[in-house]
Amino acid sequence: DAMVIQNPRYQVTQFGKPVTLSCSQTLNHNVMYWYQQKSSQAPKLLFHYYDKDFNNEADTPDNFQSRRPNTSFCFLDIRSPGLGDAAMYLCATSRDLSGYSYNEQFFGPGTRLTVL
Amino acid sequence: GIQVEQSPPDLILQEGANSTLRCNFSDSVNNLQWFHQNPWGQLINLFYIPSGTKQNGRLSATTVATERYSLLYISSSQTTDSGVYFCAVSYFGNEKLTFGTGTRLTIIP
């Protein structure tokens, strides 16, 4: 089945130790997103890739970076995790058919990050 | 930006009951999605419904775009329906999804 896959499902890191979360998709979608979701809150968009074009949200901290080496994979790098970065990180994809609308988004299972 | 409000914020029901969840939005939209977030945190797509009515088993949804609201109906609730239900929208000129605050549904056996 076509899907969005995230690895690992659970990640524990130490304060200040860089960590990378990965997302892959078999849907062949051209848009990929990273969201952060803290407890009892709605998901918050960090950034997205439209094809190879990176689009950062204005309030995303510089501590968060992303890479998309090809259509199928996207990575979230947290350079120096703080205690406040503990959260669920969700990857999503969508297919833009018209160059105009991003259309329906499909989410992966998420990676729950713990910072010690 | 667009505002998305969901009601009620919390809902506790007995197994077998029916429920209606509401999503109000403040501007015209070109995308509206309903999600169920299960206890493990995964967001499950329920409906992509910028307008009209759709049904999938015990679930159905209606969006009245001209009046800027959408309803999610759950019939004959089961314990596995428990979780948080999110409505999310996007609109022309800003195609990124804006999420509502969610409705937490608890189904009691």
Coordinates of C-alpha atoms in Angstrom, one line a residue, chain B residues 16-53:
Chain B
G16 CA -23.5 2.9 20.8
A17 CA -24.4 6.6 21.0
N18 CA -24.4 9.0 18.0
S19 CA -22.4 12.2 17.9
T20 CA -22.1 15.4 15.9
L21 CA -18.8 17.4 15.8
R22 CA -18.8 20.9 14.4
C23 CA -16.1 22.9 12.6
N24 CA -16.6 26.7 11.9
F25 CA -14.2 28.6 9.7
S26 CA -13.9 32.3 9.1
D27 CA -13.2 32.5 5.4
S28 CA -13.8 30.7 2.1
V29 CA -11.8 27.5 1.8
N30 CA -10.6 25.3 -1.0
N31 CA -9.7 22.4 1.2
L32 CA -11.3 20.9 4.3
Q33 CA -10.1 17.7 5.9
W34 CA -11.3 15.8 9.0
F35 CA -8.8 13.7 10.9
H36 CA -8.9 11.3 13.8
Q37 CA -5.8 11.3 16.0
N38 CA -5.6 7.9 17.7
P39 CA -4.1 7.4 21.2
W40 CA -0.7 6.6 19.6
G41 CA -0.7 10.0 17.9
Q42 CA -1.3 9.1 14.3
L43 CA -3.5 11.4 12.3
I44 CA -5.9 9.3 10.2
N45 CA -7.6 10.9 7.2
L46 CA -11.3 10.6 7.5
F47 CA -12.6 12.9 4.8
Y48 CA -11.5 15.4 2.3
I49 CA -14.6 17.5 2.0
P50 CA -14.3 21.1 0.8
S51 CA -18.0 21.0 0.0
G52 CA -20.9 18.5 -0.1
T53 CA -21.6 15.3 1.8

